[in-house]
XYZ file of C-alpha atoms in Angstrom:
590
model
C -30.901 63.461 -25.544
C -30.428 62.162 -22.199
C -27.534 59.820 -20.282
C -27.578 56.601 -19.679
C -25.112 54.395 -18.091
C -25.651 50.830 -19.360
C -22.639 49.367 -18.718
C -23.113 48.770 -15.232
C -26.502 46.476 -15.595
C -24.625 44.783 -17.806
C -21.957 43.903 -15.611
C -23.669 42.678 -12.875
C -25.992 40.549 -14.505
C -23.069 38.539 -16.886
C -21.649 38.316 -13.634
C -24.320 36.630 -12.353
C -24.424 33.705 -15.296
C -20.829 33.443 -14.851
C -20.810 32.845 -11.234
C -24.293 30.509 -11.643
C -21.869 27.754 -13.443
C -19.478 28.205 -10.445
C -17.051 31.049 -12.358
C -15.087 34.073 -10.898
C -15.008 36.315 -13.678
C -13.374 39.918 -14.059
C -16.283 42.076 -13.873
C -15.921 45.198 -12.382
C -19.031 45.962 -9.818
C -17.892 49.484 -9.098
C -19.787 51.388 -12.038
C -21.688 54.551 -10.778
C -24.844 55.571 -12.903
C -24.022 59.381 -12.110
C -20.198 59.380 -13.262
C -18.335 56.760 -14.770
C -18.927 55.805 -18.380
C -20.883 58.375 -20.365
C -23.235 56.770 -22.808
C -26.016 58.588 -24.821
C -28.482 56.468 -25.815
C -31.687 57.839 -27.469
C -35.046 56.693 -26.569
C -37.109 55.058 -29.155
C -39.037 52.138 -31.089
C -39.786 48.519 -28.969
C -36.787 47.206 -28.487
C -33.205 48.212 -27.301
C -30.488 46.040 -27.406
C -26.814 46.632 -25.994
C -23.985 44.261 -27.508
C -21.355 42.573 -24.912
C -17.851 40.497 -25.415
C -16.905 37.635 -24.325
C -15.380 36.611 -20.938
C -11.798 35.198 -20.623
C -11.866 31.177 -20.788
C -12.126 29.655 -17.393
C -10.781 26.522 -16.042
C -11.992 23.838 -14.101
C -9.019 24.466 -11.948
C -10.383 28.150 -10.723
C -13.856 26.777 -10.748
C -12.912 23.515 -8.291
C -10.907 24.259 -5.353
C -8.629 21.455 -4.316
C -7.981 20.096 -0.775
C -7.128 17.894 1.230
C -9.937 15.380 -0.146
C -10.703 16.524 -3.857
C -7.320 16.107 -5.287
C -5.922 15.685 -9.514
C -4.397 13.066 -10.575
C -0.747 14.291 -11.245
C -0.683 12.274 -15.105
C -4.118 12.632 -16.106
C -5.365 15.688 -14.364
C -8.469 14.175 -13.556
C -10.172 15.139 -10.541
C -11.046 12.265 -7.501
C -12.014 12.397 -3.902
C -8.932 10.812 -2.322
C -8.599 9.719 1.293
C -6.142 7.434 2.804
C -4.954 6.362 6.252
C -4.026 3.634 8.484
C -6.532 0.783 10.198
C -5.597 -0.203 13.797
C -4.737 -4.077 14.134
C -3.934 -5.284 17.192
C -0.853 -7.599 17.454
C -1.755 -11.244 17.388
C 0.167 -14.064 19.291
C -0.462 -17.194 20.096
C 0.924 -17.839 24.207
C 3.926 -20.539 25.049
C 3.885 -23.144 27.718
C 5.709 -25.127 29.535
C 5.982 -29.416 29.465
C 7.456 -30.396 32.767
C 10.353 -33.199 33.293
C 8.785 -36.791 32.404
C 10.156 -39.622 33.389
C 9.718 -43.174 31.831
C 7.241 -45.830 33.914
C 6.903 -49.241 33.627
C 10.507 -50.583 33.872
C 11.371 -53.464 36.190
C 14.662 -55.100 37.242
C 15.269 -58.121 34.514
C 17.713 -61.020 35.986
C 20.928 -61.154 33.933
C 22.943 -63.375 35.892
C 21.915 -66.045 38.673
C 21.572 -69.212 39.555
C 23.921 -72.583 38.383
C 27.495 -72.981 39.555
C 30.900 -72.229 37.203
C 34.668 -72.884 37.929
C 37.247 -69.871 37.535
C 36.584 -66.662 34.902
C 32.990 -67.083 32.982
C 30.732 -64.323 31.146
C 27.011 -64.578 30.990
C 25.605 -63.541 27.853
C 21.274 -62.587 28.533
C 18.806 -61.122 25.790
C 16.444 -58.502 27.126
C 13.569 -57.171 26.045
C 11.762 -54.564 27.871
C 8.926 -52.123 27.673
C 8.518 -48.872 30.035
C 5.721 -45.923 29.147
C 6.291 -42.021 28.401
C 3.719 -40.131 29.302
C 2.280 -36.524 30.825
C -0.651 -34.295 30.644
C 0.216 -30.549 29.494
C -1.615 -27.928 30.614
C -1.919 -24.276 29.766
C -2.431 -24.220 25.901
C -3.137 -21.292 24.400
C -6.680 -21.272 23.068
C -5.893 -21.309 19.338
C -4.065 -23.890 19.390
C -6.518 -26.718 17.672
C -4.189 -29.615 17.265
C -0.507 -29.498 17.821
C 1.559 -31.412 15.101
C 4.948 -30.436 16.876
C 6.739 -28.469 19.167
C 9.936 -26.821 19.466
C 12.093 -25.602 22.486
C 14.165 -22.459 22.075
C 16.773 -24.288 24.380
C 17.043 -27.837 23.760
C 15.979 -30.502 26.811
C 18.299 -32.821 27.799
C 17.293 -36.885 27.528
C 19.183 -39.093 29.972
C 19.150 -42.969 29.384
C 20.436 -44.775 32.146
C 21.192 -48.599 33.218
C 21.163 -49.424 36.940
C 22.251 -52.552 38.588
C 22.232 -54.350 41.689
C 22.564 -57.746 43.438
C 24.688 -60.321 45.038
C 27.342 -60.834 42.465
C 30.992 -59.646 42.614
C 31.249 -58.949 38.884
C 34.397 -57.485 36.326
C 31.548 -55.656 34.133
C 28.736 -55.766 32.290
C 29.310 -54.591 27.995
C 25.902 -54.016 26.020
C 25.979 -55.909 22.636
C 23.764 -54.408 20.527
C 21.371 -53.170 22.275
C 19.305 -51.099 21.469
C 16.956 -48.246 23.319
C 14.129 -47.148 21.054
C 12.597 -43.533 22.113
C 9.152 -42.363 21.454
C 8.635 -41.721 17.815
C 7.669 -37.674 18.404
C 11.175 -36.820 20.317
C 13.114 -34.708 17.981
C 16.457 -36.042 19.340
C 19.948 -35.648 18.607
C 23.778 -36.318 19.615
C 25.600 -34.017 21.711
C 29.049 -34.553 23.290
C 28.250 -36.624 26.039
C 26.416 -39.281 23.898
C 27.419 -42.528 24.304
C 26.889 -45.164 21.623
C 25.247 -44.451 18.247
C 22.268 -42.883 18.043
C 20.233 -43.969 14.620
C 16.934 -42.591 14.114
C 15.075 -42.271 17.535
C 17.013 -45.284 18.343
C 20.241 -45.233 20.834
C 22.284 -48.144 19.825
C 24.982 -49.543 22.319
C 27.506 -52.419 21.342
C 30.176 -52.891 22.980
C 30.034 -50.041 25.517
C 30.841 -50.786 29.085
C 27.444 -50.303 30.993
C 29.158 -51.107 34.415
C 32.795 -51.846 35.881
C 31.717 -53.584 39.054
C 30.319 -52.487 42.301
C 26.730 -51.902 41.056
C 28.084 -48.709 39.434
C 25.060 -47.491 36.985
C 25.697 -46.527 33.379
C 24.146 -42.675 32.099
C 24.256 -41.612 28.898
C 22.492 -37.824 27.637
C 21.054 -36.995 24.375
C 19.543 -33.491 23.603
C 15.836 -33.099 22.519
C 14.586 -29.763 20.091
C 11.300 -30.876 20.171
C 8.336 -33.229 19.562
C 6.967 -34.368 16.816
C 3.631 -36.272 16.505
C 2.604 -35.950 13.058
C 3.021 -33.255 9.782
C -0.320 -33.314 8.942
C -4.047 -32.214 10.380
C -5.446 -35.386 11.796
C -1.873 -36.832 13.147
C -1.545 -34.463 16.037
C -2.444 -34.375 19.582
C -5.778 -32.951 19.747
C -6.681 -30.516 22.163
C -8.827 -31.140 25.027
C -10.448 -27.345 25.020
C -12.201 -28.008 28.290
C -9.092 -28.574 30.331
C -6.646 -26.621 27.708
C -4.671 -29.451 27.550
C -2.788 -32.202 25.311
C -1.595 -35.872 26.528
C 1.676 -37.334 25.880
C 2.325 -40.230 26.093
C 4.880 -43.150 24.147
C 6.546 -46.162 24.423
C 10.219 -46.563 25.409
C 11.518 -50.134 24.206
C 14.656 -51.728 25.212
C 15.992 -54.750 23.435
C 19.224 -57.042 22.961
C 21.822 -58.816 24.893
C 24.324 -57.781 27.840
C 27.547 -59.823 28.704
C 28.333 -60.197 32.562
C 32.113 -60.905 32.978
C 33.127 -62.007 36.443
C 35.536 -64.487 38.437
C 34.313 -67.075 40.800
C 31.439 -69.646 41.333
C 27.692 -68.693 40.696
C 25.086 -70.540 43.021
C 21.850 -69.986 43.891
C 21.718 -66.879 45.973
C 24.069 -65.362 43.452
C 22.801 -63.118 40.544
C 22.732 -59.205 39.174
C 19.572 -57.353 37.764
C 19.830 -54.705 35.435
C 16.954 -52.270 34.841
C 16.705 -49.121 32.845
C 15.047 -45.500 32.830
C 14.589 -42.725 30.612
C 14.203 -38.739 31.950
C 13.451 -36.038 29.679
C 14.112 -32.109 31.566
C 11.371 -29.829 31.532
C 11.397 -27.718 28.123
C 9.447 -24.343 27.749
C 7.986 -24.543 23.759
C 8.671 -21.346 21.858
C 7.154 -23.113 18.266
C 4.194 -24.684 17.633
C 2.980 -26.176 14.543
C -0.374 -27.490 13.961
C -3.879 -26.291 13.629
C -3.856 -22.596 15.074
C -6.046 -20.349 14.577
C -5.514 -16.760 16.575
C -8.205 -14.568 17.246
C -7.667 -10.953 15.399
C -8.941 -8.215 17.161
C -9.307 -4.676 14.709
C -10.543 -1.057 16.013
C -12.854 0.268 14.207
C -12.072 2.873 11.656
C -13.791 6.098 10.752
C -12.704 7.866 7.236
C -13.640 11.184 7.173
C -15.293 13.005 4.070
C -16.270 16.056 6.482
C -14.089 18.577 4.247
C -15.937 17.418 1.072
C -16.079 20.317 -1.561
C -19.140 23.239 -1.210
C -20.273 21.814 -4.714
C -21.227 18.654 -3.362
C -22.362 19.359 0.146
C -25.832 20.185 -0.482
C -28.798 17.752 0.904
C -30.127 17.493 -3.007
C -26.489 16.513 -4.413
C -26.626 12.428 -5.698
C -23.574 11.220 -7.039
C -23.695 7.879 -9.076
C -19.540 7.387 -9.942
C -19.217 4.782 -12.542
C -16.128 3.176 -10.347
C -15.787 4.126 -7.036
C -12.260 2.394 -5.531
C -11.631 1.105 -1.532
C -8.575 -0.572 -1.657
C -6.841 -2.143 1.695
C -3.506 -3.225 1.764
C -2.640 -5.343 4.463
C 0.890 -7.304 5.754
C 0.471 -10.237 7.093
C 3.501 -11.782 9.036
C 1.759 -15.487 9.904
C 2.486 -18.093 7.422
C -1.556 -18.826 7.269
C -4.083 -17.011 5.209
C -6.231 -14.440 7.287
C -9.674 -14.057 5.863
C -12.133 -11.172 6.808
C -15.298 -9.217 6.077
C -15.833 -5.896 6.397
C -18.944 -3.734 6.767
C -18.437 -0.158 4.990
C -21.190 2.212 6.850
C -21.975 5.699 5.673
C -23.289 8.786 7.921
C -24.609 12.022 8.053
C -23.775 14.065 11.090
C -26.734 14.756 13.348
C -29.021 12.391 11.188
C -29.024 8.526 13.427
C -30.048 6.652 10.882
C -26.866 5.594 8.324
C -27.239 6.803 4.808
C -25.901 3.201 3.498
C -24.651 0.076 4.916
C -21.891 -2.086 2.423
C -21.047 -5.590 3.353
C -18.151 -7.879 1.846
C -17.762 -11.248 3.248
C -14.909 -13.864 2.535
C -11.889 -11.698 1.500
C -8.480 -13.200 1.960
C -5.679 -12.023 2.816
C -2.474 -13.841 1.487
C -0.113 -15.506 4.095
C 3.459 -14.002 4.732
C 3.643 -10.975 2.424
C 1.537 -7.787 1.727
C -1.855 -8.153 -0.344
C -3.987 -5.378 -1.534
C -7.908 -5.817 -2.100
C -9.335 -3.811 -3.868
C -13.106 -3.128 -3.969
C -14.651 -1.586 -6.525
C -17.977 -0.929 -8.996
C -16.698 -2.387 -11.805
C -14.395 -5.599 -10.083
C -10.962 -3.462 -11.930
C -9.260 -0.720 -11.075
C -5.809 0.981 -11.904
C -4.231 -2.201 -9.551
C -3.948 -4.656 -12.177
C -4.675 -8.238 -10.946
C -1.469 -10.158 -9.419
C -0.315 -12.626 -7.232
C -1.326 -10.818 -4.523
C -3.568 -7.840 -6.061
C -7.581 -9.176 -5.650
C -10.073 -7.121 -7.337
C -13.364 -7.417 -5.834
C -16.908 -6.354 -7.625
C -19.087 -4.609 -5.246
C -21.811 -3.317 -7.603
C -23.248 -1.749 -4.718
C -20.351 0.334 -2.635
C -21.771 3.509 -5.064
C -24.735 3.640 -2.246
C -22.275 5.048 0.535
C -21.915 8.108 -1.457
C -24.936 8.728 -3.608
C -25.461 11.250 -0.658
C -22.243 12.782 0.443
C -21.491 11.176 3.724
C -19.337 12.834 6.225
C -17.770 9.671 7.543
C -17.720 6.077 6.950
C -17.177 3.677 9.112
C -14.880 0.502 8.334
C -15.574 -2.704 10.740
C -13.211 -4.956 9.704
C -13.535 -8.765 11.039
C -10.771 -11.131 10.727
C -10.295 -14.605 11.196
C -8.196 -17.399 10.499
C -10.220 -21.072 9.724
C -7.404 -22.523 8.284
C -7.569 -26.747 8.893
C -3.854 -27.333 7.539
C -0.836 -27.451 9.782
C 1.143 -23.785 9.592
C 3.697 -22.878 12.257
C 4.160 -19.869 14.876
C 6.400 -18.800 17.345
C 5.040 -18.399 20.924
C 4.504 -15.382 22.840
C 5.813 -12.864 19.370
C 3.514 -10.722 18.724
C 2.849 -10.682 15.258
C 1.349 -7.185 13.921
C -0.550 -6.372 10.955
C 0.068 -3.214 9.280
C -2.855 -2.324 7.470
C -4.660 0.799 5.752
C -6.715 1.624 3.319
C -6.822 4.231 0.585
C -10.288 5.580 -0.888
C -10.483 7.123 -4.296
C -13.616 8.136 -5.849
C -13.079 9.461 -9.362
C -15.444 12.074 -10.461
C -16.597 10.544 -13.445
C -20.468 10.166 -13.714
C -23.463 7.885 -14.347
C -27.230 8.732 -15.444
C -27.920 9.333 -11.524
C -25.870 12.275 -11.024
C -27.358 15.061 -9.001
C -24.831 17.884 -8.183
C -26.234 21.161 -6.654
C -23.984 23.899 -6.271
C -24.629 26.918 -3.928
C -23.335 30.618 -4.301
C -24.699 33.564 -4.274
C -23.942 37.908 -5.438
C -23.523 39.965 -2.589
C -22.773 43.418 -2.024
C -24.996 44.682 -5.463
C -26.848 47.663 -3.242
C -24.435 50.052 -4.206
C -24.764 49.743 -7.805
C -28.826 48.772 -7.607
C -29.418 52.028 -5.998
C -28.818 54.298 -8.747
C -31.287 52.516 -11.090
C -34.515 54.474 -9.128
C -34.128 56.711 -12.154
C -35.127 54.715 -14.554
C -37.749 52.294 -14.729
C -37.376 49.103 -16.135
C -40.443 46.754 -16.869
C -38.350 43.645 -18.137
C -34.365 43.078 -18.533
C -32.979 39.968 -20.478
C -29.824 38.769 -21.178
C -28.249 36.461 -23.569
C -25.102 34.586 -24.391
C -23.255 31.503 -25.559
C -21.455 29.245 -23.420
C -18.643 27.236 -24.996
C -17.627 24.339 -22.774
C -15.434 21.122 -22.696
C -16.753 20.589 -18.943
C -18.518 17.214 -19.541
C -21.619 18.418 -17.373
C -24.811 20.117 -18.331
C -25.386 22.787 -15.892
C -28.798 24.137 -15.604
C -30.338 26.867 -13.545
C -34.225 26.537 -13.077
C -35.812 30.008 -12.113
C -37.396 28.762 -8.254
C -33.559 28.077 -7.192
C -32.742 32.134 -7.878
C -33.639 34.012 -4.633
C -33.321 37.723 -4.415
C -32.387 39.802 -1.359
C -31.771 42.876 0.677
C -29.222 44.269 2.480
C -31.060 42.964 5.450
C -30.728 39.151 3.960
C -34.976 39.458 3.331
C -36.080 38.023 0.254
C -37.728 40.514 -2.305
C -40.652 40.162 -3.276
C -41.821 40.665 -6.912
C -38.996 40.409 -8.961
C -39.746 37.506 -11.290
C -36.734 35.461 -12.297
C -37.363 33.519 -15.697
C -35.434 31.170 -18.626
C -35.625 30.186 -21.353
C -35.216 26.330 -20.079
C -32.408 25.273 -22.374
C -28.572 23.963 -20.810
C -25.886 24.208 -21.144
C -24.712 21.139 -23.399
C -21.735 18.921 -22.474
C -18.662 17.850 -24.094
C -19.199 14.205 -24.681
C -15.532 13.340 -24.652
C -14.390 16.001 -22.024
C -12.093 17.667 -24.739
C -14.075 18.792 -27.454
C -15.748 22.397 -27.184
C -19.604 22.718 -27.439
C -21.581 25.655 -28.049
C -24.950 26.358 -26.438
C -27.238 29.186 -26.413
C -29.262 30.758 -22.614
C -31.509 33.246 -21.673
C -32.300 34.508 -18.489
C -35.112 37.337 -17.718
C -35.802 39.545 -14.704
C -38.973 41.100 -14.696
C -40.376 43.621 -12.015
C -44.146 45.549 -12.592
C -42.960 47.453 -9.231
C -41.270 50.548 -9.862
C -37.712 50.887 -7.611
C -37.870 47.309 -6.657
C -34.712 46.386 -8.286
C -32.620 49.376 -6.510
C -33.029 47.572 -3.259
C -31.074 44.647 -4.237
C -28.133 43.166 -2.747
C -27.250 39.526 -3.029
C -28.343 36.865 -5.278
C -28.540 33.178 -4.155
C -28.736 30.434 -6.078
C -28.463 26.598 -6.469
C -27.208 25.302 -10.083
C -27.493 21.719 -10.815
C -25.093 19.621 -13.012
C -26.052 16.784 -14.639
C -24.075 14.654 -16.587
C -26.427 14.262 -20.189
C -25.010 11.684 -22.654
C -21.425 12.267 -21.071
C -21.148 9.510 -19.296
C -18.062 7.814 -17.616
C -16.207 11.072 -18.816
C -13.815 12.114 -15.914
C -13.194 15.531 -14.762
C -10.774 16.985 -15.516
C -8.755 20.311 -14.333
C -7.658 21.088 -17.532
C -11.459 21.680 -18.945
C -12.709 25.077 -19.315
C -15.936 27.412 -19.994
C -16.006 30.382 -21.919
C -19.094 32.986 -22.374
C -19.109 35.029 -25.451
C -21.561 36.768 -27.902
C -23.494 38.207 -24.690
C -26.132 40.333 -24.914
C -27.956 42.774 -22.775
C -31.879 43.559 -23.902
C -34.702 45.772 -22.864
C -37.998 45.044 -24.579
C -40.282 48.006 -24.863
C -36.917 50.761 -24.333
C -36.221 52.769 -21.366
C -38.303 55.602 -19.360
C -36.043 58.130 -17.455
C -37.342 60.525 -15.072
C -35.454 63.759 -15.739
C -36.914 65.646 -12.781
């Protein structure tokens, strides 16, 4: 009879398969082969065999550590890379300027009264019918302003219309009968309380107004002007002249009808009164503009960082193919024009120069004067249902800026607006663009999957040292894993590496299995059983006291599983284990 302490080989090595599938179980590494359990085991036939239990089931929740990236879906518990911030738009506005006092041209003095003779109180009644110009060159528009349609003044100009006279002739007065002063059809024009007469239209009409009392005296009316208006359509503006930055105005200003001359005396031939108008518009500074205009839209560049991405998927070998990645951008836009844009979605590797995957999306719009979300995805749908202003986009390539884990991406966003219809802004406001975007990559799998997970046993020297008393030529160690994790996780033998306490690999200790996974749950829900082996084998006697660590990679792969999220609700469990050692066991009694 001899003792043997088998419990604590046992231990360590379940602990091992648990912690190769990324579990912390409750093994208890402190076992001493001199005093803790006392076992008696007698040595004999080929084979010895030690039945285990079964470990306590094990979540994905204590398996994957959440952060500020991997995050669960609150409803569904299903695990996604999540990352969301703001993009930096620069305010856009479109400058004012100014249109300087203009004056009417072309008027000349028109004869109402002269010539002939007449005895004691007479009128004169004359028709006139003249024509004066309206015109000036503005400078200092704004360079996206393409054609102007109209124009509006945050303080209204004044118009004043005024009748001069002069000449030879002591007259009583001189009373307009319907006559009529037609403005420039793009004058936005209007009453105010010093209008005389009756303005129609662009047209003032006077009849029956006193234009003079005698002496010469001159006649001045005022009307008030918001604006000008040249057409409400592209094409019926004033185009402008991008060379010079400027527009032309210019207009006719007709006056038509008849004025009555009263006076007393005798008329002869050196005796007559001329009558001649003019038209002055104040300088006005614009403050709205409506027309072609198309602003230029200036956007930072934006890096989103994946740089605290989970251990499991950090490794160089790790290839994720996600059936629907998401990048959504919202974006409010305050002009009343649609803003269209492409962006270029670049992933990168720190310390590698080359990027890991360039994305491009051309001709997205963005919805004039509200907030629109695009969203671009795998698939073209997503959990934003199409709307109004919801776009789903179908990018059947944005998978590549992930299929190796990137730690950033960068977002170049280029905006523009190449709208041809008329759409109206106000000068010098700057209107900003609150936009961001919001990244969600669930973790739910294609064919291409490749996840490597890294971990390793440390601190085994202390238990590993007692086992110089006994000599083991081969240990093995079976179990079944039952599993609703919708993965197959594999370990191949050339990803175990053994060590010292010194971190140097050991050398002949011969890691083997069996080659068989462990199966997925197809639906993420239902349980699956699978059988695994793993051997250690050492012809060197004492090699196995000197170890102290473990490493390992374990690869997950997603089988026939696919498009089945993950989920933190889905668990592992490891039962009927078993601990084997072919041929028995030698122990040196001495």
């Amino acid at each position: 009879m001899f003792r043997l302490n088998v419990r604590p080989l046992a231990g360590v090595l379940v602990l091992l398969l648990l912690l190769l599938v990324g579990i912390v179980s409750c093994v208890d590494n402190r076992y001493d082969l001199d005093r803790d359990i006392d076992m008696t085991i007698s040595v004999g036939g080929d084979y010895l065999s030690v039945p285990g239990g079964s470990t306590d089931t094990t979540y994905l929740s204590k398996i994957i550590t959440e952060g500020d990236l991997l995050v669960t879906d609150a409803a569904t518990h299903e695990y996604q890379l999540a990352r969301r911030g703001l993009v930096n738009v620069e305010p856009t506005s479109v400058g004012t300027f100014d249109i300087g006092e203009i004056s009417s041209s072309g008027f000349h003095p028109v004869v109402i009264v002269g010539g002939g003779s007449a005895v004691g109180r007479g009128s004169v009644e004359k028709e006139v019918d003249m024509q004066g110009s309206f015109s000036q060159t503005v400078f200092g528009i704004d360079e996206a302003l393409m054609e102007v349609g109209d124009v509006g003044a945050g303080v209204p100009a004044k118009l004043s219309i005024a009748f001069a006279f002069s000449g030879s002739l002591n007259y009583q007065s001189v009373i307009a009968r319907n006559l009529h002063v037609e403005l420039p059809y793009f004058f936005v024009v209007r009453a105010c309380d010093e209008t005389k007469g009756e303005l129609r239209g662009n047209t003032l009409v006077l009849d029956g107004v006193v234009l003079s009392s005698g002496d010469n005296d001159s006649f001045a009316t005022v009307l008030e002007v918001d604006g000008y208006k040249f057409g409400d359509a592209a094409g019926n503006g004033k185009k402008v002249d991008k060379a010079n930055s400027s527009i032309e105005i210019d207009g006719e200003v007709n006056v038509s009808g008849s004025v009555i001359t009263v006076f007393d005396g005798n008329l002869d031939a050196n005796t007559s009164l001329s009558f001649a108008p003019s038209v002055v518009l104040d300088a006005m500074t614009v403050n709205k503009v409506t027309g072609i205009i198309q602003p230029t839209i200036e956007v930072e560049p934006t890096n989103i960082g994946l740089d605290d991405i989970p251990d499991f998927l950090k490794d160089d070998a790790t290839r994720l193919e996600v059936t629907n990645p998401v990048v959504a951008f919202g974006a409010e836009n305050k002009l009343d024009t649609p803003v269209e844009f492409d962006v270029m979605l670049v992933s990168h590797r720190n310390g590698e120069t080359a990027p890991l995957a360039t994305v491009t999306v051309d001709d997205i719009e963005i919805d004039a004067g509200c907030i629109t979300a695009i969203i671009l995805s795998r698939l073209g749908k997503s959990g934003y249902a199409d709307a109004e202003h919801v776009k789903n986009v179908k990018v059947e390539d944005i998978n590549n800026l992930w299929e190796r884990i990137p730690d950033y991406i960068t977002v170049d966003i280029s905006p523009s607006v190449t709208n041809p219809n008329y759409y109206t802004v106000e000068l010098d406001r700057e209107y900003d663009m609150l936009a961001g975007y919001d990244v969600v990559i669930p973790l739910s799998f294609e064919s291409g999957l490749n996840i490597v997970y890294n971990d390793s046993i440390c601190d085994l020297n202390a238990d590993f040292s007692d086992l110089d008393q006994v000599d083991f030529d081969q240990v093995g160690l079976q179990f079944t894993a039952v599993s609703t994790i919708p993965l197959q996780l594999e370990l191949k033998p050339e990803n175990v590496v053994v060590k010292d306490i010194y971190g140097q690999q050991i050398e002949g200790i011969k890691v083997t299995a069996d080659g068989r996974k462990i199966a997925e749950s197809t639906d993420g829900t239902t349980p699956v059983e699978s059988r695994f082996a793993v051997v250690f084998t050492s012809a060197e006697a004492g090699v196995l006291s000197r170890v102290d660590r473990i490493c390992f990679k374990v690869t997950a792969v997603p089988g026939q599983a696919l498009n089945v999220p993950l989920r933190d609700n889905q668990w592992i469990r490891m039962s009927k284990i078993n601990l084997n050692v072919p041929g028995g066991v030698k122990v040196d009694l001495n």
